[in-house]
Coordinates of C-alpha atoms in Angstrom, one line a residue:
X1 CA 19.2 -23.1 19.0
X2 CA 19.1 -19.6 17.3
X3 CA 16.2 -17.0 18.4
X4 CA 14.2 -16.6 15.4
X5 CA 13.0 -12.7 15.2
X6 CA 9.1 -11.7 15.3
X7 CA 8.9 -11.5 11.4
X8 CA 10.6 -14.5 11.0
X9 CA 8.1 -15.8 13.4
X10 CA 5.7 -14.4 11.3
X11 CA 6.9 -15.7 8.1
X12 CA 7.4 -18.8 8.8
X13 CA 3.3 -19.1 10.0
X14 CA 2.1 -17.6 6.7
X15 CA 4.0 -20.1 4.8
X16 CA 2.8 -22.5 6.6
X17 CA -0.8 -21.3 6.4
X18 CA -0.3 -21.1 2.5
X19 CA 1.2 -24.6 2.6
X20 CA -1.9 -26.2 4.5
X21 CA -4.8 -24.3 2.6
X22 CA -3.6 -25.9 -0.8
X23 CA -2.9 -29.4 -1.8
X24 CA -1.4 -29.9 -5.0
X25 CA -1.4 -28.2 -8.6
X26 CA -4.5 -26.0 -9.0
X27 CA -6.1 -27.0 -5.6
X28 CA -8.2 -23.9 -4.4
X29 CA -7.6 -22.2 -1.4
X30 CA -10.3 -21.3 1.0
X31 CA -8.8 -18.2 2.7
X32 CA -7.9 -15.1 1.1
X33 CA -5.0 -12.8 2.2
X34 CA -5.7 -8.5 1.9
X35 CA -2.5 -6.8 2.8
X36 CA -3.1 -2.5 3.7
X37 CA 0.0 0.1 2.5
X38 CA -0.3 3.7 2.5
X39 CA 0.1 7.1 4.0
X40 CA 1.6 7.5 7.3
X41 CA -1.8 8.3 9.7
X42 CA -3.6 7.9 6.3
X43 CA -6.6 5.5 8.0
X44 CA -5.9 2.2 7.2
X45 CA -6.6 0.5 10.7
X46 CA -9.9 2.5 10.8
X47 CA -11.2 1.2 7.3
X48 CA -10.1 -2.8 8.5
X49 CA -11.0 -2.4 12.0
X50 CA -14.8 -1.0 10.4
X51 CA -14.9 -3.8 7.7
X52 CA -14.6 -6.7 10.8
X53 CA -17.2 -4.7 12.6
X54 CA -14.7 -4.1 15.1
X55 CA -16.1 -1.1 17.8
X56 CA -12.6 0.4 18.9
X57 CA -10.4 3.4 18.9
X58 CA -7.6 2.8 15.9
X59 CA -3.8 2.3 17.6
X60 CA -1.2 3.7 15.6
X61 CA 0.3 0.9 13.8
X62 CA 4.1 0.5 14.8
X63 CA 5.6 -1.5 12.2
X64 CA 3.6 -4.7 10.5
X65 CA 0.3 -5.7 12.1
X66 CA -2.1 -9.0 11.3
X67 CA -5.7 -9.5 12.2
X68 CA -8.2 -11.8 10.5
X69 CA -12.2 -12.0 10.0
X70 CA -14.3 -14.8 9.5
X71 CA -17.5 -15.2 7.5
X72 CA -20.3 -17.7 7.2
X73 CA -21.0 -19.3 3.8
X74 CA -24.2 -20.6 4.5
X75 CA -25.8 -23.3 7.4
X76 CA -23.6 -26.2 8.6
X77 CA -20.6 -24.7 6.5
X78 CA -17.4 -23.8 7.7
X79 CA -16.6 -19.8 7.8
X80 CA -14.3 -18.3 5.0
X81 CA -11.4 -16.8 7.0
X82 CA -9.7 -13.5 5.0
X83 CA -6.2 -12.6 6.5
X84 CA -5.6 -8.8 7.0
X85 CA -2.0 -6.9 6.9
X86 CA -1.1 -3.7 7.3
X87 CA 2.1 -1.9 6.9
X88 CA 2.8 0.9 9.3
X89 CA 5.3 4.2 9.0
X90 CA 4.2 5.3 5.5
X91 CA 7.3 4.4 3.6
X92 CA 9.8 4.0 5.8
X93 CA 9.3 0.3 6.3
X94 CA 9.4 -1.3 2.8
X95 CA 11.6 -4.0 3.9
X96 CA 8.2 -5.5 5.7
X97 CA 6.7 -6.1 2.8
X98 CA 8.0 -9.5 1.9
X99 CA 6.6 -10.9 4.8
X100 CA 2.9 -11.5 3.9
X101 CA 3.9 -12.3 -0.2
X102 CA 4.9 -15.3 -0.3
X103 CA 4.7 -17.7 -3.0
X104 CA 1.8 -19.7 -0.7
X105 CA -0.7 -16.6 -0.3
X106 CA 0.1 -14.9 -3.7
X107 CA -2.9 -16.9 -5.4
X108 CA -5.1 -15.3 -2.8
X109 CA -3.8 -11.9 -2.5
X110 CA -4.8 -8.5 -2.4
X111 CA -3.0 -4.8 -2.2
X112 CA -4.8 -1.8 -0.6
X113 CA -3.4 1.5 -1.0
X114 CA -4.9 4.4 1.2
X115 CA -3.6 7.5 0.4
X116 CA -4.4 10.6 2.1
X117 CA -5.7 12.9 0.3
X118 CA -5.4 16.3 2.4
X119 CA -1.5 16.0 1.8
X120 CA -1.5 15.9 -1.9
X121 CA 2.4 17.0 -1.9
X122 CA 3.0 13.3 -0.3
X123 CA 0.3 11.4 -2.6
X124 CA 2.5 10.7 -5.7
X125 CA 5.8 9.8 -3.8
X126 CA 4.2 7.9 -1.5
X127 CA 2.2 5.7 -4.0
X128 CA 5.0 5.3 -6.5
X129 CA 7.3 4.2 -3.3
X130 CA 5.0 1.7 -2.3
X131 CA 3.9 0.4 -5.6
X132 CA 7.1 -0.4 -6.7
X133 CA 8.8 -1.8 -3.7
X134 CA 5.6 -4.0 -3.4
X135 CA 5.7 -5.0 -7.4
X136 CA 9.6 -5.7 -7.1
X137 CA 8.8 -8.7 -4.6
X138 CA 5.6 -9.6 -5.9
X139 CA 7.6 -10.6 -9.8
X140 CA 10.5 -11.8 -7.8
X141 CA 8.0 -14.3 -5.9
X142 CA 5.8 -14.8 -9.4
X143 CA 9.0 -15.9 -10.9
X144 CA 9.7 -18.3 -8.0
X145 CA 6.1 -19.5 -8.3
X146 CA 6.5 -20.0 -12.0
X147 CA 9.1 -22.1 -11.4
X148 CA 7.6 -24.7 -9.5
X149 CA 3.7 -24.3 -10.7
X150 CA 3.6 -22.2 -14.1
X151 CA -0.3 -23.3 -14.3
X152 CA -0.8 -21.0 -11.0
X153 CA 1.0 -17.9 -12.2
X154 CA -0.9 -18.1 -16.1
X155 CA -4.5 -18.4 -14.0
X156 CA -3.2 -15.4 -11.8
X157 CA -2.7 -13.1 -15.0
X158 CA -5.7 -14.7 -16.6
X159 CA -7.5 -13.3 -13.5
X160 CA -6.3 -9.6 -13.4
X161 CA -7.1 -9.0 -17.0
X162 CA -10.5 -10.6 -16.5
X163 CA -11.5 -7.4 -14.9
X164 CA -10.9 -5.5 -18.4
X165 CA -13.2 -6.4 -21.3
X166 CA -12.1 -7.7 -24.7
X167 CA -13.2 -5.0 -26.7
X168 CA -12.0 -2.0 -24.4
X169 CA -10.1 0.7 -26.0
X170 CA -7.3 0.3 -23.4
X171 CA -6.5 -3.2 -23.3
X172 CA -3.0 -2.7 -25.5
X173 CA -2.0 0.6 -23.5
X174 CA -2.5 -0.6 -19.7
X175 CA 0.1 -2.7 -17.0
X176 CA -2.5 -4.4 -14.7
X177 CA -0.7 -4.8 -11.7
X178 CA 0.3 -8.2 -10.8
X179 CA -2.4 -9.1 -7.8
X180 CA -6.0 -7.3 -8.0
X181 CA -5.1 -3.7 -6.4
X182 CA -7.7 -0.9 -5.0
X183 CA -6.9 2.5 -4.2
X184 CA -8.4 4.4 -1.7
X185 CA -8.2 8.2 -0.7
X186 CA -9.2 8.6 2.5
X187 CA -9.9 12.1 4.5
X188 CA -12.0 13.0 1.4
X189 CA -14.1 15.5 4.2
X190 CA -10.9 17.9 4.3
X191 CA -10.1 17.3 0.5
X192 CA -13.7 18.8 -0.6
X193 CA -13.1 21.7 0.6
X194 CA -9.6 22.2 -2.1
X195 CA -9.8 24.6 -5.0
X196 CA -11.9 23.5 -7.7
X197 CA -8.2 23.0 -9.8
X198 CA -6.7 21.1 -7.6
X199 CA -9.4 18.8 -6.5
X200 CA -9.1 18.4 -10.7
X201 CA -5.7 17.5 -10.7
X202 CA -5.7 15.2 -7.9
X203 CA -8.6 13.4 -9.2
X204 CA -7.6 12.8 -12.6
X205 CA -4.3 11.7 -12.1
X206 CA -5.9 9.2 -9.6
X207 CA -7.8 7.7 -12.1
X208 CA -5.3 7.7 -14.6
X209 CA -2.8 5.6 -11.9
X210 CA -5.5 3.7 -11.1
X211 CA -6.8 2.6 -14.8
X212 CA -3.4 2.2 -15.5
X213 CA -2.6 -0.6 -13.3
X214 CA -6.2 -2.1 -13.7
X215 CA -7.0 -0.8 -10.4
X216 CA -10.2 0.2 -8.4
X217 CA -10.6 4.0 -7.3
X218 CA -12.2 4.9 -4.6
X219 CA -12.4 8.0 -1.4
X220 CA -13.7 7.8 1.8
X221 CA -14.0 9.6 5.0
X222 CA -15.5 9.0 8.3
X223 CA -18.9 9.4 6.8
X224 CA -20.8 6.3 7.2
X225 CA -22.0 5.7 4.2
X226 CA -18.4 6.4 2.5
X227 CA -17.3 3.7 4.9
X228 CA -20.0 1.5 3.8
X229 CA -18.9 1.0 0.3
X230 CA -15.5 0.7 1.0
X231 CA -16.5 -2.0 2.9
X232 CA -18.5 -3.9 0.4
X233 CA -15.3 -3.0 -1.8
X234 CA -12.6 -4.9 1.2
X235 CA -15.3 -7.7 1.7
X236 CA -15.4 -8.8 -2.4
X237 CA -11.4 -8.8 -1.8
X238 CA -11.5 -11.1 1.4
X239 CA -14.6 -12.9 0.6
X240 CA -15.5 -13.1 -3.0
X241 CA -18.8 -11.0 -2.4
X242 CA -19.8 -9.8 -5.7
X243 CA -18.3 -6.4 -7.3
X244 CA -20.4 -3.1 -7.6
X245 CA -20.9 -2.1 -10.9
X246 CA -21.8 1.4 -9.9
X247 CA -19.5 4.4 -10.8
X248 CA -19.0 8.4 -10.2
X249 CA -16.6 9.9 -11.7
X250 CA -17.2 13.5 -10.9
X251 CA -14.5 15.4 -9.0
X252 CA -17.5 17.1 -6.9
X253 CA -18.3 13.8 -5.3
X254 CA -16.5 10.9 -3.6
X255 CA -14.9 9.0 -6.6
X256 CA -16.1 5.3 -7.3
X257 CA -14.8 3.7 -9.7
X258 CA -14.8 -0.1 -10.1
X259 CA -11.6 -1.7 -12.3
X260 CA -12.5 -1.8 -16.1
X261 CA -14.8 0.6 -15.9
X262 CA -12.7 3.9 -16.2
X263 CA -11.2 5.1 -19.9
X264 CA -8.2 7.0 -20.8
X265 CA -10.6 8.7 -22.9
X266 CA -13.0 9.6 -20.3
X267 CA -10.0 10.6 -18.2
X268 CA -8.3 13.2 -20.7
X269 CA -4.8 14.2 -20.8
X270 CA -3.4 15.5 -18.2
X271 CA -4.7 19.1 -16.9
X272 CA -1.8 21.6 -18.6
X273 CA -1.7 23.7 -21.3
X274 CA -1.1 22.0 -24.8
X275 CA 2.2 24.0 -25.8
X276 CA 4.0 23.2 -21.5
X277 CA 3.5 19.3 -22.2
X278 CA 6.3 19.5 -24.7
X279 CA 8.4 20.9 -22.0
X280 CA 8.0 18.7 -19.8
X281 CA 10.4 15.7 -22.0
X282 CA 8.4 12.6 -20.2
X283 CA 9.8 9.4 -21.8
X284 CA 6.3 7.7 -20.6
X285 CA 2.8 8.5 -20.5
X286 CA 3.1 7.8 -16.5
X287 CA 6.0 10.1 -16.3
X288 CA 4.1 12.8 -18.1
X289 CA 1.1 12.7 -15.1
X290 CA 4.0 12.4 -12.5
X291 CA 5.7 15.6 -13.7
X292 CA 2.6 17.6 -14.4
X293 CA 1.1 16.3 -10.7
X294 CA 4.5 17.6 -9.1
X295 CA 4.2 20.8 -10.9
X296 CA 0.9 21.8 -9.1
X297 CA 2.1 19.6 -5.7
X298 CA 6.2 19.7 -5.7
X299 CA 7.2 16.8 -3.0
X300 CA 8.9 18.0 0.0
X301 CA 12.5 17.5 -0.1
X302 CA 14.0 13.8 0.8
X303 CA 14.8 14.8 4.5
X304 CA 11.0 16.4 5.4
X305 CA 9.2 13.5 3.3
X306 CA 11.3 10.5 4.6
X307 CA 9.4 9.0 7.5
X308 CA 11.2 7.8 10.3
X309 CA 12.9 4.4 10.5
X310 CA 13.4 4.0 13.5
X311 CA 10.3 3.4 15.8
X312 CA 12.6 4.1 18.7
X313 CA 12.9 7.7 18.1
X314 CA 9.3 8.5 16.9
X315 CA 7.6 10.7 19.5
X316 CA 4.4 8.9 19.2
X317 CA 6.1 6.1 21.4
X318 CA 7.9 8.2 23.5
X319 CA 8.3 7.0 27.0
X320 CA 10.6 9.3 29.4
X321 CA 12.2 7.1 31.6
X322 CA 13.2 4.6 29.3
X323 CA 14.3 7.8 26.1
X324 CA 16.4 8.9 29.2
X325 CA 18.3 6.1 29.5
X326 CA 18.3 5.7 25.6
X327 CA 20.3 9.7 25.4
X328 CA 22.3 8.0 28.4
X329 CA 23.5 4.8 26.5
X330 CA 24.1 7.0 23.3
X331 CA 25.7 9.5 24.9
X332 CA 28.4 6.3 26.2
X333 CA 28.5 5.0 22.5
X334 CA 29.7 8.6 21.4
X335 CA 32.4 8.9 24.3
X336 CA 33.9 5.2 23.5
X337 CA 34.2 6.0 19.5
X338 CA 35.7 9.3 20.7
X339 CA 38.2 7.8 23.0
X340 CA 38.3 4.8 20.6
X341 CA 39.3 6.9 18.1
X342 CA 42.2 8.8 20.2
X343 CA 43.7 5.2 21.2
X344 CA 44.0 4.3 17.6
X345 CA 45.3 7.6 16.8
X346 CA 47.9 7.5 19.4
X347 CA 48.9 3.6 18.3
X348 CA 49.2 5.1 14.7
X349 CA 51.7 7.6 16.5
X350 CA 53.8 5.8 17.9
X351 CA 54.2 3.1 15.6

């Protein structure tokens, strides 16, 4: 018999999770799925670990972690169970994300980014590599789904644009994103403290992102009463609490900004002078943001900005005794190809 791998472990229990919590067309299902992306060290495990009332240091998050929390509905009921993901190393583990979308949870499903917001030259390529690797599988497994229950997948759309009212301005010129998404910036206590410009420009092209896809906007920090709403925000995704209507939208105070409730008019074109947009030759109105974003916050180059991929080299694991015998083995590897390579060399000679 084959050894199935940890994620195929994995897999296979989601599916079978999704299976069991739904019986036939249209049945509802009881427990809820929220899966965390985002920056590398961004705070992810601190804003779960403090929505389950969890007391304990965060542990960096090595590849794809699950937890889940449990919450009474009322006496001699059983407890709403919410399912909790998050996807380690920043973006350097997109391959990961299949494994909690599945065509069983999707119904139930949430996205969380957290992007951290006192490295604003790794805010836009880190959200647009993360939103699209995650919308990629979550169409592929919308099309599966629609094969097999079209019913599901039309109440799933009927559901995101529910968050957006009939009448608002911006219902033809937005792209919901395909499962109710909220953005978080987190380390909002170092961002503060930016130039008054670029605390402008990070903020308004946040909301713009975030209106775009039909999003909630929201920063935090270790401040407990940040944490506090963010909380409120993570339990209406897990648990169906109801949604604040509350909303700041002034870049001098920790955005809040509930889906819906933002405008592109309130928003405002992007902060640049009238006669540099032209210049810019964006095909898109989100390519226009990305472009004047980058001009104020230039990405670092592909070799700086690429995290990792493999967790075995990352120093934040590093264990001496076993890294030593890791340069040992490699340094065999290298000798073999070498002397590999001379053998085959030699045959080529001589033949």
């Amino acid at each position: 018999m084959p050894h199935e791998t940890l994620w195929e472990i994995a897999k296979a229990e989601v599916e079978k999770r999704g299976i069991n919590g739904s019986e036939g067309d249209g049945a509802e299902i009881a427990e809820k799925s929220v899966f965390f992306i985002g920056s590398k060290n961004g705070g992810k495990t601190t804003i779960i670990l403090r929505c389950l009332d969890r007391d304990e240091p965060p542990k960096p998050t090595l590849a794809l972690e699950y937890t889940y929390g449990r919450r009474a509905k009322g006496h001699n009921r059983p407890k709403d169970i919410a399912h909790f993901w998050e996807l380690g190393g920043g973006t350097s583990l997109l391959d990961l994300i299949s494994i909690p979308i599945t065509s069983d949870t999707l119904r139930m499903f949430s996205l969380v980014l957290v992007l951290d917001l006192s490295k604003p030259n790794d805010l836009w390529p880190t959200m647009e590599n993360l939103l699209q690797a995650t919308k990629s599988h979550v169409d592929k497994v919308i099309m599966k789904l629609g094969k097999t229950n079209a019913k599901a997948v039309s109440e799933m759309r009927q559901k995101i644009w529910n968050n957006m009212q009939k009448d608002h301005p911006d219902r033809e010129l937005i792209d919901p994103f395909p499962v109710p998404l909220v953005i978080i910036g987190s380390k909002y206590d170092v961002f503060q403290d930016f130039e008054s410009e670029k605390r402008k420009v990070i903020c308004k092209t946040l909301r713009f992102v975030a209106h775009y896809y039909g999003a909630s906007l929201m920063f935090t920090s270790k401040s407990e009463a940040l944490l506090l709403k963010i909380r409120g925000v993570i339990n209406q995704l897990a648990f169906g609490i109801d949604k604040s209507k509350s909303i700041c939208v002034d870049q001098n105070k920790p955005l809040f900004i509930t889906a819906g409730l933002d405008s592109f008019g309130q928003i405002g074109s992007p902060p640049v002078p009238e006669n540099d947009i032209g210049k810019l030759h964006a095909h898109s109105p989100m390519e226009l943001w990305k472009k004047v974003y980058e001009k104020l916050f230039p990405p670092k180059s592909i070799n700086t900005l690429k995290d990792m991929k493999d967790p075995a080299r990352d120093p934040q694991y590093a264990e001496s005794e076993v890294d030593e015998m890791r340069i040992q083995k490699d340094q065999e590897l290298e000798q073999y190809k070498r002397s590999s390579s001379k053998s085959w060399k030699q045959i080529e000679l001589d033949s």
